[in-house]
Tab-separated table of C-alpha atoms and ligand atoms in Angstrom:
chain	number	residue	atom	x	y	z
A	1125	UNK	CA	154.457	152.200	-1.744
A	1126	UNK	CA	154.366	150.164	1.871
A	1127	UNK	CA	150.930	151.484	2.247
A	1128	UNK	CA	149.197	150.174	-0.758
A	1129	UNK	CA	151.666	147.111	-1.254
A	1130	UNK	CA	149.940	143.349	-1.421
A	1131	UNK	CA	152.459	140.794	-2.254
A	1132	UNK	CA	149.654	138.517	-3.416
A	1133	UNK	CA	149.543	141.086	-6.271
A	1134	UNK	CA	152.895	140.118	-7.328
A	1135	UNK	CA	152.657	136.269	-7.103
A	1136	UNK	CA	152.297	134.253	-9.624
A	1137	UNK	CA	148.623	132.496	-10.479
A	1138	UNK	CA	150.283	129.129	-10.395
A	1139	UNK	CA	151.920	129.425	-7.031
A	1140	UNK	CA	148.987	130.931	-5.262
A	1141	UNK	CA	147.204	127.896	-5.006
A	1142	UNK	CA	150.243	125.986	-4.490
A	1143	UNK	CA	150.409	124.252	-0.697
A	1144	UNK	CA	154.342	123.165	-0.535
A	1145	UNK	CA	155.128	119.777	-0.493
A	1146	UNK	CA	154.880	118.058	2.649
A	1147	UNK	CA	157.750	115.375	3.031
A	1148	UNK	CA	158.093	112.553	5.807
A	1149	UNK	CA	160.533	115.089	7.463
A	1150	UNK	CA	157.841	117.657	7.774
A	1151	UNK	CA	155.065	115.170	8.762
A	1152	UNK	CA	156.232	113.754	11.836
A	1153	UNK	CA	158.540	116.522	14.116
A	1154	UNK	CA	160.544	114.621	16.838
A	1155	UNK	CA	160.420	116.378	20.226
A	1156	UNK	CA	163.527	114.860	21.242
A	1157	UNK	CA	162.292	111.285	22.358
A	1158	UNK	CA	163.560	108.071	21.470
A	1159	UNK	CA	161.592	106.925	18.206
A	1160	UNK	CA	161.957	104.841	15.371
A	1161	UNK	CA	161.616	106.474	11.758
A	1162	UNK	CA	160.266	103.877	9.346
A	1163	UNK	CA	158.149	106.593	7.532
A	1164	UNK	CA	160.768	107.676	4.242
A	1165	UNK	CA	161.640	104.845	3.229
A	1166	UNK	CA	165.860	105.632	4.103
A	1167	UNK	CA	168.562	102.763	4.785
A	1168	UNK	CA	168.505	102.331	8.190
A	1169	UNK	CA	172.582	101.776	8.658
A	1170	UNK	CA	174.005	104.317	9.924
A	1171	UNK	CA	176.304	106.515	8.021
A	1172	UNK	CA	175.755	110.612	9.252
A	1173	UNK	CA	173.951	111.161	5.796
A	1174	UNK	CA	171.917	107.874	5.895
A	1175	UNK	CA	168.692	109.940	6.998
A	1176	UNK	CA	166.750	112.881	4.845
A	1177	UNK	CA	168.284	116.201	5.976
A	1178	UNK	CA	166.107	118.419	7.981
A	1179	UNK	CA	163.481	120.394	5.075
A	1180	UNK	CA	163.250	123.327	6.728
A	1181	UNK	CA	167.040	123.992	8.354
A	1182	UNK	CA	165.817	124.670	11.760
A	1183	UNK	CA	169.339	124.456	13.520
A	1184	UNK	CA	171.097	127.088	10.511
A	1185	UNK	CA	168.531	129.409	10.738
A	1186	UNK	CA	168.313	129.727	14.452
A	1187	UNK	CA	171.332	130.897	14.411
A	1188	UNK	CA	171.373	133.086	11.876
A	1189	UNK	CA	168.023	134.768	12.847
A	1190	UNK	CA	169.738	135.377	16.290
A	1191	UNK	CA	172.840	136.732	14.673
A	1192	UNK	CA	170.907	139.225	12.254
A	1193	UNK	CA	168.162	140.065	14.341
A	1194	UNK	CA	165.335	138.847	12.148
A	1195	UNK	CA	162.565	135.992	13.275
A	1196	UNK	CA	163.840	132.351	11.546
A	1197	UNK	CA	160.246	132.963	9.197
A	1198	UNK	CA	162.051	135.676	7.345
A	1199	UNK	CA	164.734	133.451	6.340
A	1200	UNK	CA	165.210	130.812	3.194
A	1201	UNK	CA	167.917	128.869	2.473
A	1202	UNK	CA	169.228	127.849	-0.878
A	1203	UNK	CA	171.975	125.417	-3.047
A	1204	UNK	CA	173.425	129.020	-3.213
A	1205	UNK	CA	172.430	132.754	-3.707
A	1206	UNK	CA	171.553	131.359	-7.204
A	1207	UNK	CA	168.783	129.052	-6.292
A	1208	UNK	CA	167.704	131.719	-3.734
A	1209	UNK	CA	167.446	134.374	-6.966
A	1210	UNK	CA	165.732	131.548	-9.473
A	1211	UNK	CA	163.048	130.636	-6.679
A	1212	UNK	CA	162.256	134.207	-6.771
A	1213	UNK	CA	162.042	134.256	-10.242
A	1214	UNK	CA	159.540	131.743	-10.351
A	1215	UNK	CA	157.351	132.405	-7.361
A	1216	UNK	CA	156.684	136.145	-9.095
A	1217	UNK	CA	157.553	136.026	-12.265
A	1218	UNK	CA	154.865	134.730	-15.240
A	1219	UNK	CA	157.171	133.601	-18.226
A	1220	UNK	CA	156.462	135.424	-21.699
A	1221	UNK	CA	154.538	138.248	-19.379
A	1222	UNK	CA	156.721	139.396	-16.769
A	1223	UNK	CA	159.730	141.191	-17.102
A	1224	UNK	CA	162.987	142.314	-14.457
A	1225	UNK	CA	165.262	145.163	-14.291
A	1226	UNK	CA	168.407	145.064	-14.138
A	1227	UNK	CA	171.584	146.830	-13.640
A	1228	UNK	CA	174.809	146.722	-15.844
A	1229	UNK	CA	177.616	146.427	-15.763
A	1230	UNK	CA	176.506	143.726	-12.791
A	1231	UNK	CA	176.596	140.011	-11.484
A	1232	UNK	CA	175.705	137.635	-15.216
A	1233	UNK	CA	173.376	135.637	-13.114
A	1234	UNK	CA	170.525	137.895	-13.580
A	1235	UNK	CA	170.293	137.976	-16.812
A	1236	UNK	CA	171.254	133.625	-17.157
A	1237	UNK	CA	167.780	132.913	-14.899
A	1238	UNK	CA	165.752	136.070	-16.462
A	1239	UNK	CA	167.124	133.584	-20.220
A	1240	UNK	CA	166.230	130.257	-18.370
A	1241	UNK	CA	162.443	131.256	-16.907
A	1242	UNK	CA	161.670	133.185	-20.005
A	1243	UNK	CA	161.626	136.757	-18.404
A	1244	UNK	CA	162.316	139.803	-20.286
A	1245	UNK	CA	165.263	141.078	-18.343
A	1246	UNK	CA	165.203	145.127	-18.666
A	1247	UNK	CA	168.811	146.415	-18.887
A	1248	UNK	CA	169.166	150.158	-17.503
A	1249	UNK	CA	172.979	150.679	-17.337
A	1250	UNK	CA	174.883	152.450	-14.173
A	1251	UNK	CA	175.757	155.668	-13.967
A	1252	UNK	CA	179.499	156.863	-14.710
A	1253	UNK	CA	180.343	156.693	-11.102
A	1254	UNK	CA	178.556	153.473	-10.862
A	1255	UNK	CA	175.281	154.290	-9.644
A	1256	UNK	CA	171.374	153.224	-10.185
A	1257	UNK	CA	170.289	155.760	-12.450
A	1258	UNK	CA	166.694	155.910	-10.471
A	1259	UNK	CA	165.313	158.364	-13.192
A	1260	UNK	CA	165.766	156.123	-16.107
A	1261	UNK	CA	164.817	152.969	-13.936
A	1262	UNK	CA	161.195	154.363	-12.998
A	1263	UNK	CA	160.976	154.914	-16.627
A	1264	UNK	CA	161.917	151.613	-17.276
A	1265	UNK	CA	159.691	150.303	-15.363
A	1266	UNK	CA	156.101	149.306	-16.154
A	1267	UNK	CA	152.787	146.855	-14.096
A	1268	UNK	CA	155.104	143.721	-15.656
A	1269	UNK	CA	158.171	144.652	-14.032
A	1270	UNK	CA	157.754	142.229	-10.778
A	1271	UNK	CA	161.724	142.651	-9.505
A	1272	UNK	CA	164.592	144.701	-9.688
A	1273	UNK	CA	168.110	143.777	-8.856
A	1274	UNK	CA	170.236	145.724	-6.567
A	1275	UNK	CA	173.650	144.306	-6.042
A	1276	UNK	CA	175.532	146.570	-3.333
A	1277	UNK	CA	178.503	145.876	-3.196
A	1278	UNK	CA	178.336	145.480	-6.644
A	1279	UNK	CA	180.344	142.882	-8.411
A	1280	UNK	CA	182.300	143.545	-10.845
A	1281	UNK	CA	182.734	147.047	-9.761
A	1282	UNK	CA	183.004	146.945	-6.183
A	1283	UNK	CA	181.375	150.011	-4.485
A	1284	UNK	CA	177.545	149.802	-2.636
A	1285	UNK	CA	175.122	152.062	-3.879
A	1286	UNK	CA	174.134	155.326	-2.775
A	1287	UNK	CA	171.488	154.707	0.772
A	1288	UNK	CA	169.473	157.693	-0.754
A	1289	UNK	CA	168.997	156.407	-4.714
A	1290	UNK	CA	168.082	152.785	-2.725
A	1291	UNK	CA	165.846	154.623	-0.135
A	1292	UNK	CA	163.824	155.998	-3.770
A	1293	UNK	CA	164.059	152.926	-5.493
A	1294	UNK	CA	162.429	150.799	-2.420
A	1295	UNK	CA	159.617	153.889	-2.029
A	1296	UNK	CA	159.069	153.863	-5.830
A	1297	UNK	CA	159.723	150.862	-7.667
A	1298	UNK	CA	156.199	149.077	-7.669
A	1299	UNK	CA	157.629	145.313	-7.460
A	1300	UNK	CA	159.915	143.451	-5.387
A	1301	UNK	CA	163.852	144.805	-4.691
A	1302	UNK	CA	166.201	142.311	-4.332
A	1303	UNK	CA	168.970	143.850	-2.636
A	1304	UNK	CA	172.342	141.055	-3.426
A	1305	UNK	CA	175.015	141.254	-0.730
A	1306	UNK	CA	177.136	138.536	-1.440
A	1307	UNK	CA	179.811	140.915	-0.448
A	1308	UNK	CA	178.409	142.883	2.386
A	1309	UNK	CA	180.911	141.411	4.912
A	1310	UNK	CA	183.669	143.154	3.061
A	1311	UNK	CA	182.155	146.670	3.242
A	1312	UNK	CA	181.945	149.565	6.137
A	1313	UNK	CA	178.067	150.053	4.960
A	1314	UNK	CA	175.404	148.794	6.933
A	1315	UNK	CA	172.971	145.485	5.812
A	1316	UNK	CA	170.046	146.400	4.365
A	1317	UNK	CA	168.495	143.423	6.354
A	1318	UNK	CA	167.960	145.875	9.413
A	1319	UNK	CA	165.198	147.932	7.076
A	1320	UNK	CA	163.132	144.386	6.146
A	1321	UNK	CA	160.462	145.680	8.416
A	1322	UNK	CA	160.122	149.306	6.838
A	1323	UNK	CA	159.881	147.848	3.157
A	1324	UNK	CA	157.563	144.979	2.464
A	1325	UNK	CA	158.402	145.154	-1.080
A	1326	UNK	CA	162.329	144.472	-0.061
A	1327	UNK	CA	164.411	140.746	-0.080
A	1328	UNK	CA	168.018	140.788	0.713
A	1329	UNK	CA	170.516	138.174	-0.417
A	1330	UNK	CA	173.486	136.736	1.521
A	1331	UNK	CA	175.566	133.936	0.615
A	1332	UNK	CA	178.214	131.767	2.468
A	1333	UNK	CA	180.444	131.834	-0.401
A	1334	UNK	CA	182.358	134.673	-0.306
A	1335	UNK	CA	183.676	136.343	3.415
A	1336	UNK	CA	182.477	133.147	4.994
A	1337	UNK	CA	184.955	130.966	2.798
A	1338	UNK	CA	182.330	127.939	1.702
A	1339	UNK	CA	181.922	128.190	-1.966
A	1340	UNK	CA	181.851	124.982	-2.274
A	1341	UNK	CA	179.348	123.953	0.335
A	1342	UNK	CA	177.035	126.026	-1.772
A	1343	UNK	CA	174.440	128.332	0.722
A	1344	UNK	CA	172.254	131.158	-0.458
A	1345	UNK	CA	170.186	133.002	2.051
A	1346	UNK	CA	167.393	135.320	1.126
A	1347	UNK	CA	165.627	137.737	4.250
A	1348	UNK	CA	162.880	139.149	3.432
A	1349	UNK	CA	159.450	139.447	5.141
A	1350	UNK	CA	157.205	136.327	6.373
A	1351	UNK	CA	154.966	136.321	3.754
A	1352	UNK	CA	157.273	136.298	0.990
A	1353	UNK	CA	159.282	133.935	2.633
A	1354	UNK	CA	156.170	132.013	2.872
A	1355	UNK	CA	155.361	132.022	-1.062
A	1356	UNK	CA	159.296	131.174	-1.081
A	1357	UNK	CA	158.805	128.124	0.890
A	1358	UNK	CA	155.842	126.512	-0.999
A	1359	UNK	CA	157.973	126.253	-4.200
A	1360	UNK	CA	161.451	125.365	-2.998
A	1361	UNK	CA	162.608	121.588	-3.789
A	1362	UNK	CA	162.441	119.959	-0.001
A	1363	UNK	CA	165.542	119.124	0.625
A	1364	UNK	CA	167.301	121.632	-1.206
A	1365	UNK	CA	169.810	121.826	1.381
A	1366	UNK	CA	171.820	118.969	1.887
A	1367	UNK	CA	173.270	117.323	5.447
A	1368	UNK	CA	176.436	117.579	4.801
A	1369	UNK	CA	175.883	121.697	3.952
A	1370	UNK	CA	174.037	122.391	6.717
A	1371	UNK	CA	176.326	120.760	8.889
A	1372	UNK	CA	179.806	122.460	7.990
A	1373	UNK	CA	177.518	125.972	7.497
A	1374	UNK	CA	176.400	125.671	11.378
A	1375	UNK	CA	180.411	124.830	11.986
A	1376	UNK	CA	180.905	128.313	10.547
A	1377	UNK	CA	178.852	130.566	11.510
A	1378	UNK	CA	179.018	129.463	15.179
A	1379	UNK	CA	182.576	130.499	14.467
A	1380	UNK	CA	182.028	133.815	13.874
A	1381	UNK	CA	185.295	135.096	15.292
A	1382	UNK	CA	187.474	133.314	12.653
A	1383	UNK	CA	185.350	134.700	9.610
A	1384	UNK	CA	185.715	138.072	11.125
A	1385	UNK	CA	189.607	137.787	11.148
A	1386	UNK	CA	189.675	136.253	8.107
A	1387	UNK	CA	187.721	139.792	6.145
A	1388	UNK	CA	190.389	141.864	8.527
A	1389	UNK	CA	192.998	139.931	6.907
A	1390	UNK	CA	191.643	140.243	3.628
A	1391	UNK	CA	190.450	143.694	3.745
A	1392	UNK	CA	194.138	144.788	5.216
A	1393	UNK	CA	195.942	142.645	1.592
A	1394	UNK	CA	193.004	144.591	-0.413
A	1395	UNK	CA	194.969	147.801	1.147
A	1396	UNK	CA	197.749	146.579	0.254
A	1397	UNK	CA	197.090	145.642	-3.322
A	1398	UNK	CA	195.252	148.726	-4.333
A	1399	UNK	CA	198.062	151.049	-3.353
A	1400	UNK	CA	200.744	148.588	-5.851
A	1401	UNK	CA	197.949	148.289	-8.368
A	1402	UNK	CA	198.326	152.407	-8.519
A	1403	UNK	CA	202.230	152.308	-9.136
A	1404	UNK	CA	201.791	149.358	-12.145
A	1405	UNK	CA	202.618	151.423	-15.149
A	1406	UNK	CA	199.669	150.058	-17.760
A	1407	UNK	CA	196.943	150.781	-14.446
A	1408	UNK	CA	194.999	154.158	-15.410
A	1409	UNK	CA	192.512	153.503	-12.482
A	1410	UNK	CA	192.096	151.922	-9.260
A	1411	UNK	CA	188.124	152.131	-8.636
A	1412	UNK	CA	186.877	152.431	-4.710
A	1413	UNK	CA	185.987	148.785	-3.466
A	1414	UNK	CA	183.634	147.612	-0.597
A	1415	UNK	CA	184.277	143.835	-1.770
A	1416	UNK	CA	187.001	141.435	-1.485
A	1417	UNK	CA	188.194	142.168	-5.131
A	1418	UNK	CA	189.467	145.328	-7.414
A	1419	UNK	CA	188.083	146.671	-10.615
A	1420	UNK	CA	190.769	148.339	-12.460
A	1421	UNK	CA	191.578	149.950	-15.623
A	1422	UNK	CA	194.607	149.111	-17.580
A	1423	UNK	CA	196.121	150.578	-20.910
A	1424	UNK	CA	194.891	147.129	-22.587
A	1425	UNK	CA	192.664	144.198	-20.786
A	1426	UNK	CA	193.078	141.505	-23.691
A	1427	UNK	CA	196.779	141.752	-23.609
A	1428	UNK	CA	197.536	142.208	-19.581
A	1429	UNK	CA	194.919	139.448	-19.053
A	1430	UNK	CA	196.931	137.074	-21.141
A	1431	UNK	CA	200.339	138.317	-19.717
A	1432	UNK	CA	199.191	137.563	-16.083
A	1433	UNK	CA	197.734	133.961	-17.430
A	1434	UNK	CA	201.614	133.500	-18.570
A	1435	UNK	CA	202.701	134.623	-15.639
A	1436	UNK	CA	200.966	132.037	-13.397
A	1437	UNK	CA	197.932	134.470	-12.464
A	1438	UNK	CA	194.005	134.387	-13.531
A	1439	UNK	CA	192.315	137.492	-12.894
A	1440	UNK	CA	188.861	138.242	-14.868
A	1441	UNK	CA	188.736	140.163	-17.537
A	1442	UNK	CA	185.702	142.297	-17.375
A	1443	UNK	CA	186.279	144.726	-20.921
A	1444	UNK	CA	183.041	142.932	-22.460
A	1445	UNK	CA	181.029	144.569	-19.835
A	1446	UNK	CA	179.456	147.925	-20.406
A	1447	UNK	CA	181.591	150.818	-18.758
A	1448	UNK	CA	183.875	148.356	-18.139
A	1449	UNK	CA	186.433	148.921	-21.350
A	1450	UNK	CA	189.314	147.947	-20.277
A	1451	UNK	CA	189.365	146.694	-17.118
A	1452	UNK	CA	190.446	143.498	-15.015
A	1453	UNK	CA	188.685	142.435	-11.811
A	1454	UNK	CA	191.341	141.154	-9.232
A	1455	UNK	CA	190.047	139.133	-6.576
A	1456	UNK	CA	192.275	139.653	-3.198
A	1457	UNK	CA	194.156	136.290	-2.404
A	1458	UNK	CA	196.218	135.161	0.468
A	1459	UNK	CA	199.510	137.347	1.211
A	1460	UNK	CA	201.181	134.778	-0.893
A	1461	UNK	CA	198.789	134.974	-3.633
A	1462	UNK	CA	199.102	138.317	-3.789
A	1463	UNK	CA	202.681	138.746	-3.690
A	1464	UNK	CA	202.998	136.122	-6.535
A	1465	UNK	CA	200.514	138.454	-8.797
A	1466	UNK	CA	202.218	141.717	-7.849
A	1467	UNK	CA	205.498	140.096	-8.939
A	1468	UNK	CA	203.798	139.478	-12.270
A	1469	UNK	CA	202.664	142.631	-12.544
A	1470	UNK	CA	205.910	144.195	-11.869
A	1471	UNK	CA	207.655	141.334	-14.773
A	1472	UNK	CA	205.794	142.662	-17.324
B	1877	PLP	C1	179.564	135.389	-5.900
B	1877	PLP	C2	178.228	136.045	-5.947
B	1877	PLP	C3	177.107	135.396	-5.458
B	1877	PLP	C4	177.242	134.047	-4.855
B	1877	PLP	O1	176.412	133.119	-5.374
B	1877	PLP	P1	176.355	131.687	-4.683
B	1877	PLP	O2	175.440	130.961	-5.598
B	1877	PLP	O3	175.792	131.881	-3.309
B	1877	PLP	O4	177.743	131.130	-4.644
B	1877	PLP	C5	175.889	136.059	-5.479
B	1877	PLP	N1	175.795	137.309	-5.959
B	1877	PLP	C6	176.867	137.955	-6.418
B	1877	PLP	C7	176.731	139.356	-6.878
B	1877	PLP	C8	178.108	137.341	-6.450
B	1877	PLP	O5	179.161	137.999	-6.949
């Protein structure tokens, strides 16, 4: 496909003749002297969040081009993964028209924004072992399908996807592939953000909300090459990312070191919690993880799930979800956490 690919063949009518919004932040650029900004119209006390935040996040994504070895114009930055995915909805998608693939069991949030932007969202389950079934998805697929979703790791069942069925899928699949790695921190497998310059048609998204512990901050990043990032751009809200955000998000990822020993710790409980999972009596399976969390099967989901609530302990229940019968997704706390749900376990 990278020979023949045009992403203006993917993009909607609408936004092509979009130019993006051009705010007082964008207008004027300060090279670092001593002005006076009377052009947006803010309070001028001073407060830290007083003034517009910066549109275009030039500090964050310094940074995190320099970490990841891409150029800061194949970055966006979102209120979270989520805005990141529903900007790409709607910068390529034509509602009624258009339609998505989609992998279950996988993440709900493709299938919520495919509902919202009026998208037929094309379901082509997983393999047994949890695979893209690339056959069946190429079938799937027709000139309307604009983006399938790849989510390696894979929540809710943990393991990344095979490099050689994504390798076809990228080569084959005639629309965007939106590679989701909200939990690539967690795994031993390589970021498909290194390959952005072999596969025009590819976007990966990262998220601050998982290994980098700022949920609540809410960040989505998407990677993907300059000129979708550039369609990207002349849709997004302008100040989409708030002060405060990109403030404590700098904080963190300039602390690099103390994420990374926070996944070691993690990843050594997840260890830990897999091997006790196995020795729980009502556990029939403990399924491979690359995430910070555990699929496993148990005798019966509706009942342990309640037990565990009585117990002091949420987990999800994830036996509504296709080859998922069954089976509770346990996310991997603190040492304390964990200990607390193992005792549960054990109780009942
Ligand atoms: C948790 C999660 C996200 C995170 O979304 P945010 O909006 O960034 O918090 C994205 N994708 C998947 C698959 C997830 O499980």
């Amino acid at each position: 496909m990278s020979t023949k690919f045009n992403i203006e063949n993917l993009v909607r009518d609408n936004v092509k003749g979009l130019k993006p919004y051009s705010s007082a932040r964008d207008e004027y650029v300060s090279d670092g002297s001593e002005m006076v900004f009377l052009d947006a119209n803010e309070n001028p006390f001073e407060s830290g969040v007083n003034r517009y935040p910066d549109p275009q996040q030039r500090s964050l994504k310094s940074v995190l081009a320099k970490q990841k070895g891409v150029l800061v114009n194949n970055i966006l930055l979102g209120n979270g993964s989520d805005e990141v995915l529903d900007l790409i909805f709607r910068a390529f998608c034509e509602p009624a028209i258009d339609n998505i693939i989609s992998l279950p069991p996988t993440y709900g949030m493709y299938k919520v924004l495919s509902g919202i932007n009026n998208i037929e969202n094309r379901e082509v389950l997983l393999t047994p072992d949890f695979e893209p079934d690339v056959t069946a998805i190429l079938k799937a697929a027709d000139l309307k399908s604009k983006i399938l979703f790849l989510c390696s790791p894979n929540n809710p069942t943990g393991n990344v996807f095979s490099e050689d069925r994504i390798i076809q899928l990228l080569e084959n699949f005639n629309g965007l592939v939106v590679i989701d790695e909200a939990y690539i921190d967690f795994s031993k497998e390589k970021s498909w953000v290194a390959q952005l310059k072999n596969y025009p048609n590819l976007i990966v998204t990262q998220t601050l909300s998982k290994a980098y512990g700022l949920a609540g901050i809410r960040l989505g990043i998407c990677y993907a090459s300059e000129a979708i990032i550039a369609v990207l751009n002349k849709i997004k809200p302008p100040y989409n990312v708030n002060e405060l955000t990109q403030q404590k998000a700098l904080e963190r990822i300039l602390d690099i070191d103390s994420v990374r020993s926070e996944v070691v710790s993690i990843l050594h409980e997840r260890e830990i919690l897999s091997e006790v999972l196995l020795q729980v009596n009502f556990v029939e399976k403990v399924y491979k993880t690359d995430a910070n969390f555990i699929l496993a099967k148990v005798d019966d989901a509706n009942m342990r799930y309640q037990q565990l609530v009585e117990n002091g302990v949420v987990v999800r229940n994830r036996t509504s979800q296709p080859l998922c019968n069954n089976t509770l997704r346990f996310t991997v706390g603190t040492e304390k956490e964990n200990k607390k749900l193992v005792k549960a376990l054990k109780s009942i």
